[in-house]
Amino acid sequence: MSAGGMFGAAAAARAAEVVRARIGGATPVAGVILGSGLGGLAARIANPVAIPFAEVPGFPTATVVGHAGKLIAGTLGGRPVVALAGRFHMYEGHPAPLAGFPVRVLHALGARVLFVSNAAGGIRRTFRAGDLMLIRDHLNLMFQNPLVGALEPGDIRFPDMSEPYDPSLCESLRAHAAALGIPLQEGVYGALLGPTYETPSEVRMLATLGADAVGMSTVPEVIVARAIGMRVAGISCITNLASGISPHALSHAEVLETTTLVAERFESLVERFVGGL
Ligand code: HPA
């Protein structure tokens, strides 16, 4: 079977059946993907049912430090939600269709909104470590696409990507951030394969191409979501200044340290956003 078929609509329906049997029947208003160090949001989910990724058919076990590797269902801001603490990165060797597979499972569980989050390096000169950035658009510089292969039932063959991040969801994130007094930057997320951080020359290239932040995830998930008609919104946590802009070497420890500092703001914003859906 092709990678797409293994991680396609039928496999997602099977996984969702197993998950639904454990979490109950409430239809989630959103699927939420929590990036590196941002899994603390799971603690705000009321009446949580947690399922380790290893127990979800089709999911491999997550291995990156800072990623719990759990699906958590419950209510957030009073609304039913399914969150994934952890994701499958292509730099782990996973094919692009697997990186997007959890989105198909969230969709099969009934979610029609996808909220994505990630840790990212800040490229735009006005960004500081600890900023939250509304993702307005992205650059797919992974040079792979999760939709390559036979068309999955229910997928659009040539998805429109003129508005990958839903304008009205972006607007409500802006409004909620303003109401909470949380400064919110905006920009374009450039996704590279990783796992190396960038060279300073690569960061200059990314700036020229129009990227405001750089990371190693999210884009395969957003592409799958658009192919199956989900509306998407997302936030990058700027955990560090990108290579060559930062005065020191980059490390995953720094990334996780910054996410702890911004966790409270990030969690309040996402809770309010989901509560307003
Ligand atoms: N580059 C790529 N990915 C990242 C970075 C970065 O600087 N920070 C957090 N994730």
PDB file of C-alpha atoms and ligand atoms in Angstrom:
ATOM      1  CA  MET A   1       0.000   0.000   0.000  1.00  0.00           C
ATOM      2  CA  SER A   2       1.200   3.546  -0.681  1.00  0.00           C
ATOM      3  CA  ALA A   3       2.143   5.775   2.264  1.00  0.00           C
ATOM      4  CA  GLY A   4      -0.945   7.839   1.471  1.00  0.00           C
ATOM      5  CA  GLY A   5      -3.184   4.770   1.678  1.00  0.00           C
ATOM      6  CA  MET A   6      -1.633   3.612   4.953  1.00  0.00           C
ATOM      7  CA  PHE A   7      -2.268   7.050   6.437  1.00  0.00           C
ATOM      8  CA  GLY A   8      -5.406   7.889   4.511  1.00  0.00           C
ATOM      9  CA  ALA A   9      -9.110   8.304   5.163  1.00  0.00           C
ATOM     10  CA  ALA A  10      -9.904   4.628   5.836  1.00  0.00           C
ATOM     11  CA  ALA A  11      -7.060   4.279   8.358  1.00  0.00           C
ATOM     12  CA  ALA A  12      -8.204   7.502  10.024  1.00  0.00           C
ATOM     13  CA  ALA A  13     -11.771   6.193  10.304  1.00  0.00           C
ATOM     14  CA  ARG A  14     -10.463   3.034  12.009  1.00  0.00           C
ATOM     15  CA  ALA A  15      -8.319   5.049  14.432  1.00  0.00           C
ATOM     16  CA  ALA A  16     -11.239   7.379  15.200  1.00  0.00           C
ATOM     17  CA  GLU A  17     -13.467   4.399  15.996  1.00  0.00           C
ATOM     18  CA  VAL A  18     -10.992   3.160  18.618  1.00  0.00           C
ATOM     19  CA  VAL A  19     -10.566   6.676  20.052  1.00  0.00           C
ATOM     20  CA  ARG A  20     -14.309   7.386  20.139  1.00  0.00           C
ATOM     21  CA  ALA A  21     -14.962   4.179  22.051  1.00  0.00           C
ATOM     22  CA  ARG A  22     -12.736   5.585  24.826  1.00  0.00           C
ATOM     23  CA  ILE A  23     -13.600   9.293  24.811  1.00  0.00           C
ATOM     24  CA  GLY A  24     -17.351   9.132  24.258  1.00  0.00           C
ATOM     25  CA  GLY A  25     -19.557  10.666  21.623  1.00  0.00           C
ATOM     26  CA  ALA A  26     -19.246  14.469  22.048  1.00  0.00           C
ATOM     27  CA  THR A  27     -18.260  16.068  18.745  1.00  0.00           C
ATOM     28  CA  PRO A  28     -15.129  18.208  19.222  1.00  0.00           C
ATOM     29  CA  VAL A  29     -15.476  21.827  18.069  1.00  0.00           C
ATOM     30  CA  ALA A  30     -11.766  21.767  17.299  1.00  0.00           C
ATOM     31  CA  GLY A  31      -8.717  19.598  17.052  1.00  0.00           C
ATOM     32  CA  VAL A  32      -5.721  21.201  18.727  1.00  0.00           C
ATOM     33  CA  ILE A  33      -2.105  20.273  18.000  1.00  0.00           C
ATOM     34  CA  LEU A  34       0.333  21.319  20.698  1.00  0.00           C
ATOM     35  CA  GLY A  35       3.904  22.027  19.646  1.00  0.00           C
ATOM     36  CA  SER A  36       7.199  21.542  21.483  1.00  0.00           C
ATOM     37  CA  GLY A  37       6.899  22.620  25.106  1.00  0.00           C
ATOM     38  CA  LEU A  38       3.290  23.772  24.646  1.00  0.00           C
ATOM     39  CA  GLY A  39       1.635  20.574  25.910  1.00  0.00           C
ATOM     40  CA  GLY A  40       0.822  22.245  29.249  1.00  0.00           C
ATOM     41  CA  LEU A  41      -2.483  23.327  27.720  1.00  0.00           C
ATOM     42  CA  ALA A  42      -3.639  19.748  28.258  1.00  0.00           C
ATOM     43  CA  ALA A  43      -3.824  20.485  32.009  1.00  0.00           C
ATOM     44  CA  ARG A  44      -6.594  23.034  31.283  1.00  0.00           C
ATOM     45  CA  ILE A  45      -8.775  20.397  29.651  1.00  0.00           C
ATOM     46  CA  ALA A  46     -11.647  19.492  31.992  1.00  0.00           C
ATOM     47  CA  ASN A  47     -12.816  15.882  32.404  1.00  0.00           C
ATOM     48  CA  PRO A  48      -9.829  14.688  30.389  1.00  0.00           C
ATOM     49  CA  VAL A  49      -9.483  11.261  28.851  1.00  0.00           C
ATOM     50  CA  ALA A  50      -5.876  10.704  27.770  1.00  0.00           C
ATOM     51  CA  ILE A  51      -4.808   8.076  25.261  1.00  0.00           C
ATOM     52  CA  PRO A  52      -1.108   7.431  24.634  1.00  0.00           C
ATOM     53  CA  PHE A  53      -0.239   7.691  20.936  1.00  0.00           C
ATOM     54  CA  ALA A  54       0.943   4.067  21.041  1.00  0.00           C
ATOM     55  CA  GLU A  55      -2.682   3.025  21.616  1.00  0.00           C
ATOM     56  CA  VAL A  56      -4.059   4.918  18.596  1.00  0.00           C
ATOM     57  CA  PRO A  57      -4.016   2.646  15.527  1.00  0.00           C
ATOM     58  CA  GLY A  58      -1.675   4.086  12.900  1.00  0.00           C
ATOM     59  CA  PHE A  59       0.198   6.368  15.326  1.00  0.00           C
ATOM     60  CA  PRO A  60       3.867   5.628  16.053  1.00  0.00           C
ATOM     61  CA  THR A  61       5.138   6.597  19.527  1.00  0.00           C
ATOM     62  CA  ALA A  62       6.393  10.201  19.757  1.00  0.00           C
ATOM     63  CA  THR A  63      10.026  10.434  20.703  1.00  0.00           C
ATOM     64  CA  VAL A  64      11.045  14.114  20.782  1.00  0.00           C
ATOM     65  CA  VAL A  65      11.814  15.658  24.183  1.00  0.00           C
ATOM     66  CA  GLY A  66       9.067  18.161  25.013  1.00  0.00           C
ATOM     67  CA  HIS A  67       6.396  16.100  23.270  1.00  0.00           C
ATOM     68  CA  ALA A  68       4.241  13.955  25.519  1.00  0.00           C
ATOM     69  CA  GLY A  69       2.748  11.787  22.784  1.00  0.00           C
ATOM     70  CA  LYS A  70      -0.822  11.730  24.056  1.00  0.00           C
ATOM     71  CA  LEU A  71      -4.284  12.427  22.715  1.00  0.00           C
ATOM     72  CA  ILE A  72      -6.392  14.244  25.311  1.00  0.00           C
ATOM     73  CA  ALA A  73     -10.149  14.648  24.944  1.00  0.00           C
ATOM     74  CA  GLY A  74     -12.354  16.728  27.220  1.00  0.00           C
ATOM     75  CA  THR A  75     -13.667  20.276  27.412  1.00  0.00           C
ATOM     76  CA  LEU A  76     -11.679  23.479  27.030  1.00  0.00           C
ATOM     77  CA  GLY A  77     -13.352  26.821  27.663  1.00  0.00           C
ATOM     78  CA  GLY A  78     -16.536  24.779  28.085  1.00  0.00           C
ATOM     79  CA  ARG A  79     -16.376  23.280  24.589  1.00  0.00           C
ATOM     80  CA  PRO A  80     -15.560  19.681  23.606  1.00  0.00           C
ATOM     81  CA  VAL A  81     -12.085  19.404  22.179  1.00  0.00           C
ATOM     82  CA  VAL A  82      -9.494  16.817  21.188  1.00  0.00           C
ATOM     83  CA  ALA A  83      -5.885  17.848  21.709  1.00  0.00           C
ATOM     84  CA  LEU A  84      -2.714  16.142  20.575  1.00  0.00           C
ATOM     85  CA  ALA A  85       0.275  16.737  22.853  1.00  0.00           C
ATOM     86  CA  GLY A  86       2.945  15.835  20.341  1.00  0.00           C
ATOM     87  CA  ARG A  87       3.096  15.363  16.596  1.00  0.00           C
ATOM     88  CA  PHE A  88       4.931  13.365  13.959  1.00  0.00           C
ATOM     89  CA  HIS A  89       7.782  15.274  12.356  1.00  0.00           C
ATOM     90  CA  MET A  90       9.265  14.486   9.008  1.00  0.00           C
ATOM     91  CA  TYR A  91      12.740  14.918  10.506  1.00  0.00           C
ATOM     92  CA  GLU A  92      12.034  11.802  12.567  1.00  0.00           C
ATOM     93  CA  GLY A  93      11.924   9.939   9.288  1.00  0.00           C
ATOM     94  CA  HIS A  94       8.143   9.897   9.038  1.00  0.00           C
ATOM     95  CA  PRO A  95       6.652  10.225   5.556  1.00  0.00           C
ATOM     96  CA  ALA A  96       4.663  13.416   4.911  1.00  0.00           C
ATOM     97  CA  PRO A  97       1.300  11.533   4.860  1.00  0.00           C
ATOM     98  CA  LEU A  98       2.011  10.277   8.401  1.00  0.00           C
ATOM     99  CA  ALA A  99       2.876  13.817   9.536  1.00  0.00           C
ATOM    100  CA  GLY A 100      -0.614  14.811   8.355  1.00  0.00           C
ATOM    101  CA  PHE A 101      -2.417  11.650   9.512  1.00  0.00           C
ATOM    102  CA  PRO A 102      -3.447  12.905  12.996  1.00  0.00           C
ATOM    103  CA  VAL A 103      -5.413  15.662  11.259  1.00  0.00           C
ATOM    104  CA  ARG A 104      -7.425  13.043   9.387  1.00  0.00           C
ATOM    105  CA  VAL A 105      -8.180  11.352  12.721  1.00  0.00           C
ATOM    106  CA  LEU A 106      -9.316  14.662  14.281  1.00  0.00           C
ATOM    107  CA  HIS A 107     -11.546  15.212  11.248  1.00  0.00           C
ATOM    108  CA  ALA A 108     -12.943  11.670  11.510  1.00  0.00           C
ATOM    109  CA  LEU A 109     -13.787  12.437  15.162  1.00  0.00           C
ATOM    110  CA  GLY A 110     -15.904  15.325  13.903  1.00  0.00           C
ATOM    111  CA  ALA A 111     -13.587  18.344  14.296  1.00  0.00           C
ATOM    112  CA  ARG A 112     -14.035  20.892  11.507  1.00  0.00           C
ATOM    113  CA  VAL A 113     -11.571  23.445  12.923  1.00  0.00           C
ATOM    114  CA  LEU A 114      -7.878  22.699  13.332  1.00  0.00           C
ATOM    115  CA  PHE A 115      -5.735  24.774  15.661  1.00  0.00           C
ATOM    116  CA  VAL A 116      -2.000  24.236  15.185  1.00  0.00           C
ATOM    117  CA  SER A 117       0.862  25.499  17.325  1.00  0.00           C
ATOM    118  CA  ASN A 118       4.610  25.221  17.172  1.00  0.00           C
ATOM    119  CA  ALA A 119       7.901  26.535  18.458  1.00  0.00           C
ATOM    120  CA  ALA A 120       9.711  28.644  15.882  1.00  0.00           C
ATOM    121  CA  GLY A 121      12.784  30.789  15.418  1.00  0.00           C
ATOM    122  CA  GLY A 122      12.158  34.496  14.923  1.00  0.00           C
ATOM    123  CA  ILE A 123      13.410  35.969  11.659  1.00  0.00           C
ATOM    124  CA  ARG A 124      11.638  39.308  11.523  1.00  0.00           C
ATOM    125  CA  ARG A 125      13.889  41.843  13.226  1.00  0.00           C
ATOM    126  CA  THR A 126      11.169  43.188  15.493  1.00  0.00           C
ATOM    127  CA  PHE A 127      10.449  39.740  16.986  1.00  0.00           C
ATOM    128  CA  ARG A 128      11.708  38.800  20.447  1.00  0.00           C
ATOM    129  CA  ALA A 129      11.984  35.429  22.139  1.00  0.00           C
ATOM    130  CA  GLY A 130       8.710  34.854  23.947  1.00  0.00           C
ATOM    131  CA  ASP A 131       6.520  36.538  21.323  1.00  0.00           C
ATOM    132  CA  LEU A 132       3.406  34.760  20.087  1.00  0.00           C
ATOM    133  CA  MET A 133       2.905  34.987  16.317  1.00  0.00           C
ATOM    134  CA  LEU A 134      -0.405  34.459  14.571  1.00  0.00           C
ATOM    135  CA  ILE A 135       0.422  32.372  11.486  1.00  0.00           C
ATOM    136  CA  ARG A 136      -0.961  34.337   8.549  1.00  0.00           C
ATOM    137  CA  ASP A 137       0.531  32.163   5.817  1.00  0.00           C
ATOM    138  CA  HIS A 138       3.300  29.633   5.318  1.00  0.00           C
ATOM    139  CA  LEU A 139       6.098  28.666   2.981  1.00  0.00           C
ATOM    140  CA  ASN A 140       6.370  24.937   2.321  1.00  0.00           C
ATOM    141  CA  LEU A 141      10.143  24.547   2.066  1.00  0.00           C
ATOM    142  CA  MET A 142      10.045  20.882   3.086  1.00  0.00           C
ATOM    143  CA  PHE A 143       9.790  20.013  -0.597  1.00  0.00           C
ATOM    144  CA  GLN A 144       7.374  17.241   0.198  1.00  0.00           C
ATOM    145  CA  ASN A 145       3.615  17.231   0.237  1.00  0.00           C
ATOM    146  CA  PRO A 146       1.405  14.827   2.226  1.00  0.00           C
ATOM    147  CA  LEU A 147      -1.128  14.640  -0.614  1.00  0.00           C
ATOM    148  CA  VAL A 148       1.259  13.105  -3.165  1.00  0.00           C
ATOM    149  CA  GLY A 149      -0.079   9.747  -4.321  1.00  0.00           C
ATOM    150  CA  ALA A 150      -3.444   8.282  -5.168  1.00  0.00           C
ATOM    151  CA  LEU A 151      -6.338  10.589  -4.290  1.00  0.00           C
ATOM    152  CA  GLU A 152      -7.847   9.739  -0.910  1.00  0.00           C
ATOM    153  CA  PRO A 153     -11.648   9.437  -0.804  1.00  0.00           C
ATOM    154  CA  GLY A 154     -12.976  12.802   0.403  1.00  0.00           C
ATOM    155  CA  ASP A 155      -9.812  14.732  -0.493  1.00  0.00           C
ATOM    156  CA  ILE A 156      -9.670  17.600  -2.943  1.00  0.00           C
ATOM    157  CA  ARG A 157      -7.094  16.739  -5.664  1.00  0.00           C
ATOM    158  CA  PHE A 158      -5.813  20.306  -6.084  1.00  0.00           C
ATOM    159  CA  PRO A 159      -6.635  22.148  -2.867  1.00  0.00           C
ATOM    160  CA  ASP A 160      -6.812  25.924  -3.006  1.00  0.00           C
ATOM    161  CA  MET A 161      -4.147  27.429  -0.749  1.00  0.00           C
ATOM    162  CA  SER A 162      -5.009  31.105  -1.166  1.00  0.00           C
ATOM    163  CA  GLU A 163      -6.303  31.233   2.414  1.00  0.00           C
ATOM    164  CA  PRO A 164      -4.696  28.322   4.283  1.00  0.00           C
ATOM    165  CA  TYR A 165      -5.292  30.094   7.608  1.00  0.00           C
ATOM    166  CA  ASP A 166      -8.955  31.030   7.896  1.00  0.00           C
ATOM    167  CA  PRO A 167      -9.393  34.836   7.935  1.00  0.00           C
ATOM    168  CA  SER A 168     -12.321  34.829  10.364  1.00  0.00           C
ATOM    169  CA  LEU A 169     -10.523  32.476  12.788  1.00  0.00           C
ATOM    170  CA  CYS A 170      -7.453  34.749  12.564  1.00  0.00           C
ATOM    171  CA  GLU A 171      -9.706  37.693  13.352  1.00  0.00           C
ATOM    172  CA  SER A 172     -11.122  36.005  16.425  1.00  0.00           C
ATOM    173  CA  LEU A 173      -7.607  35.140  17.665  1.00  0.00           C
ATOM    174  CA  ARG A 174      -6.649  38.819  17.293  1.00  0.00           C
ATOM    175  CA  ALA A 175      -9.777  39.886  19.176  1.00  0.00           C
ATOM    176  CA  HIS A 176      -9.264  37.364  21.994  1.00  0.00           C
ATOM    177  CA  ALA A 177      -5.599  38.315  22.336  1.00  0.00           C
ATOM    178  CA  ALA A 178      -6.532  42.006  22.541  1.00  0.00           C
ATOM    179  CA  ALA A 179      -9.240  41.290  25.141  1.00  0.00           C
ATOM    180  CA  LEU A 180      -6.731  39.355  27.253  1.00  0.00           C
ATOM    181  CA  GLY A 181      -4.042  42.025  26.852  1.00  0.00           C
ATOM    182  CA  ILE A 182      -1.738  39.544  25.121  1.00  0.00           C
ATOM    183  CA  PRO A 183       0.463  41.097  22.423  1.00  0.00           C
ATOM    184  CA  LEU A 184       0.151  39.078  19.221  1.00  0.00           C
ATOM    185  CA  GLN A 185       2.605  39.355  16.350  1.00  0.00           C
ATOM    186  CA  GLU A 186       1.669  38.144  12.875  1.00  0.00           C
ATOM    187  CA  GLY A 187       3.673  36.597  10.108  1.00  0.00           C
ATOM    188  CA  VAL A 188       4.618  33.917   7.651  1.00  0.00           C
ATOM    189  CA  TYR A 189       5.874  30.560   8.948  1.00  0.00           C
ATOM    190  CA  GLY A 190       8.626  29.000   6.859  1.00  0.00           C
ATOM    191  CA  ALA A 191       8.801  25.221   7.283  1.00  0.00           C
ATOM    192  CA  LEU A 192      12.067  23.363   6.690  1.00  0.00           C
ATOM    193  CA  LEU A 193      12.672  19.637   7.018  1.00  0.00           C
ATOM    194  CA  GLY A 194      15.247  19.867   9.868  1.00  0.00           C
ATOM    195  CA  PRO A 195      16.493  18.421  12.146  1.00  0.00           C
ATOM    196  CA  THR A 196      19.440  20.840  11.918  1.00  0.00           C
ATOM    197  CA  TYR A 197      18.713  24.414  12.836  1.00  0.00           C
ATOM    198  CA  GLU A 198      19.465  26.808   9.983  1.00  0.00           C
ATOM    199  CA  THR A 199      22.734  28.404   8.998  1.00  0.00           C
ATOM    200  CA  PRO A 200      22.847  32.221   9.143  1.00  0.00           C
ATOM    201  CA  SER A 201      22.854  32.264   5.318  1.00  0.00           C
ATOM    202  CA  GLU A 202      19.752  30.091   5.229  1.00  0.00           C
ATOM    203  CA  VAL A 203      18.037  32.513   7.592  1.00  0.00           C
ATOM    204  CA  ARG A 204      18.951  35.441   5.312  1.00  0.00           C
ATOM    205  CA  MET A 205      17.527  33.445   2.400  1.00  0.00           C
ATOM    206  CA  LEU A 206      14.323  32.785   4.351  1.00  0.00           C
ATOM    207  CA  ALA A 207      13.979  36.484   5.166  1.00  0.00           C
ATOM    208  CA  THR A 208      14.342  37.306   1.463  1.00  0.00           C
ATOM    209  CA  LEU A 209      11.675  34.733   0.638  1.00  0.00           C
ATOM    210  CA  GLY A 210       9.252  36.372   3.041  1.00  0.00           C
ATOM    211  CA  ALA A 211       9.444  34.145   6.119  1.00  0.00           C
ATOM    212  CA  ASP A 212       9.014  35.851   9.498  1.00  0.00           C
ATOM    213  CA  ALA A 213       9.610  32.686  11.507  1.00  0.00           C
ATOM    214  CA  VAL A 214      11.121  29.274  10.845  1.00  0.00           C
ATOM    215  CA  GLY A 215      10.305  25.807  12.110  1.00  0.00           C
ATOM    216  CA  MET A 216      10.196  22.122  11.226  1.00  0.00           C
ATOM    217  CA  SER A 217       6.528  21.149  11.445  1.00  0.00           C
ATOM    218  CA  THR A 218       2.901  22.169  10.973  1.00  0.00           C
ATOM    219  CA  VAL A 219       2.780  22.568   7.184  1.00  0.00           C
ATOM    220  CA  PRO A 220       1.936  18.901   6.355  1.00  0.00           C
ATOM    221  CA  GLU A 221      -0.897  19.083   8.909  1.00  0.00           C
ATOM    222  CA  VAL A 222      -2.291  22.298   7.456  1.00  0.00           C
ATOM    223  CA  ILE A 223      -2.133  20.932   3.905  1.00  0.00           C
ATOM    224  CA  VAL A 224      -4.093  17.806   4.884  1.00  0.00           C
ATOM    225  CA  ALA A 225      -6.627  19.939   6.761  1.00  0.00           C
ATOM    226  CA  ARG A 226      -7.228  22.101   3.693  1.00  0.00           C
ATOM    227  CA  ALA A 227      -7.573  19.047   1.456  1.00  0.00           C
ATOM    228  CA  ILE A 228     -10.419  17.741   3.630  1.00  0.00           C
ATOM    229  CA  GLY A 229     -12.101  21.105   4.095  1.00  0.00           C
ATOM    230  CA  MET A 230     -11.125  21.951   7.675  1.00  0.00           C
ATOM    231  CA  ARG A 231     -10.698  25.585   8.684  1.00  0.00           C
ATOM    232  CA  VAL A 232      -7.270  26.259  10.181  1.00  0.00           C
ATOM    233  CA  ALA A 233      -5.758  28.730  12.623  1.00  0.00           C
ATOM    234  CA  GLY A 234      -2.353  28.637  14.232  1.00  0.00           C
ATOM    235  CA  ILE A 235       0.152  30.279  16.508  1.00  0.00           C
ATOM    236  CA  SER A 236       3.928  30.076  16.577  1.00  0.00           C
ATOM    237  CA  CYS A 237       5.722  30.585  19.835  1.00  0.00           C
ATOM    238  CA  ILE A 238       8.899  32.470  18.959  1.00  0.00           C
ATOM    239  CA  THR A 239      11.246  30.584  21.249  1.00  0.00           C
ATOM    240  CA  ASN A 240      14.517  32.068  20.016  1.00  0.00           C
ATOM    241  CA  LEU A 241      15.905  34.458  17.471  1.00  0.00           C
ATOM    242  CA  ALA A 242      16.893  32.533  14.355  1.00  0.00           C
ATOM    243  CA  SER A 243      20.457  31.554  13.571  1.00  0.00           C
ATOM    244  CA  GLY A 244      22.711  34.523  12.838  1.00  0.00           C
ATOM    245  CA  ILE A 245      20.228  36.899  14.482  1.00  0.00           C
ATOM    246  CA  SER A 246      20.584  35.243  17.871  1.00  0.00           C
ATOM    247  CA  PRO A 247      23.846  36.206  19.620  1.00  0.00           C
ATOM    248  CA  HIS A 248      24.367  32.587  20.724  1.00  0.00           C
ATOM    249  CA  ALA A 249      24.103  29.005  19.443  1.00  0.00           C
ATOM    250  CA  LEU A 250      20.620  27.470  19.209  1.00  0.00           C
ATOM    251  CA  SER A 251      19.480  24.562  21.332  1.00  0.00           C
ATOM    252  CA  HIS A 252      16.327  22.597  22.024  1.00  0.00           C
ATOM    253  CA  ALA A 253      16.860  23.420  25.729  1.00  0.00           C
ATOM    254  CA  GLU A 254      16.471  27.143  24.946  1.00  0.00           C
ATOM    255  CA  VAL A 255      13.343  26.390  22.922  1.00  0.00           C
ATOM    256  CA  LEU A 256      11.746  24.528  25.836  1.00  0.00           C
ATOM    257  CA  GLU A 257      12.844  27.172  28.351  1.00  0.00           C
ATOM    258  CA  THR A 258      11.050  29.905  26.403  1.00  0.00           C
ATOM    259  CA  THR A 259       7.865  27.877  26.000  1.00  0.00           C
ATOM    260  CA  THR A 260       7.655  27.583  29.797  1.00  0.00           C
ATOM    261  CA  LEU A 261       7.816  31.378  30.038  1.00  0.00           C
ATOM    262  CA  VAL A 262       4.990  31.949  27.534  1.00  0.00           C
ATOM    263  CA  ALA A 263       2.847  28.939  28.487  1.00  0.00           C
ATOM    264  CA  GLU A 264       0.393  30.966  30.569  1.00  0.00           C
ATOM    265  CA  ARG A 265      -0.316  33.497  27.779  1.00  0.00           C
ATOM    266  CA  PHE A 266      -0.491  30.807  25.109  1.00  0.00           C
ATOM    267  CA  GLU A 267      -2.849  28.632  27.132  1.00  0.00           C
ATOM    268  CA  SER A 268      -5.179  31.502  28.070  1.00  0.00           C
ATOM    269  CA  LEU A 269      -5.449  32.556  24.446  1.00  0.00           C
ATOM    270  CA  VAL A 270      -6.165  29.068  23.116  1.00  0.00           C
ATOM    271  CA  GLU A 271      -8.675  28.346  25.894  1.00  0.00           C
ATOM    272  CA  ARG A 272     -10.584  31.519  25.104  1.00  0.00           C
ATOM    273  CA  PHE A 273     -10.388  30.910  21.363  1.00  0.00           C
ATOM    274  CA  VAL A 274     -11.802  27.383  21.666  1.00  0.00           C
ATOM    275  CA  GLY A 275     -14.443  28.609  24.138  1.00  0.00           C
ATOM    276  CA  GLY A 276     -15.634  31.100  21.513  1.00  0.00           C
ATOM    277  CA  LEU A 277     -16.005  28.569  18.685  1.00  0.00           C
TER     278      LEU A 277
HETATM  279  N1  HPA B   1      14.635  26.971  13.622  1.00  0.00           N
HETATM  280  C1  HPA B   1      13.886  25.895  13.302  1.00  0.00           C
HETATM  281  N2  HPA B   1      13.004  25.358  14.142  1.00  0.00           N
HETATM  282  C2  HPA B   1      12.860  25.927  15.350  1.00  0.00           C
HETATM  283  C3  HPA B   1      13.615  27.034  15.749  1.00  0.00           C
HETATM  284  C4  HPA B   1      14.557  27.584  14.835  1.00  0.00           C
HETATM  285  O1  HPA B   1      15.265  28.568  15.105  1.00  0.00           O
HETATM  286  N3  HPA B   1      13.225  27.336  17.019  1.00  0.00           N
HETATM  287  C5  HPA B   1      12.271  26.449  17.361  1.00  0.00           C
HETATM  288  N4  HPA B   1      12.039  25.588  16.354  1.00  0.00           N
END
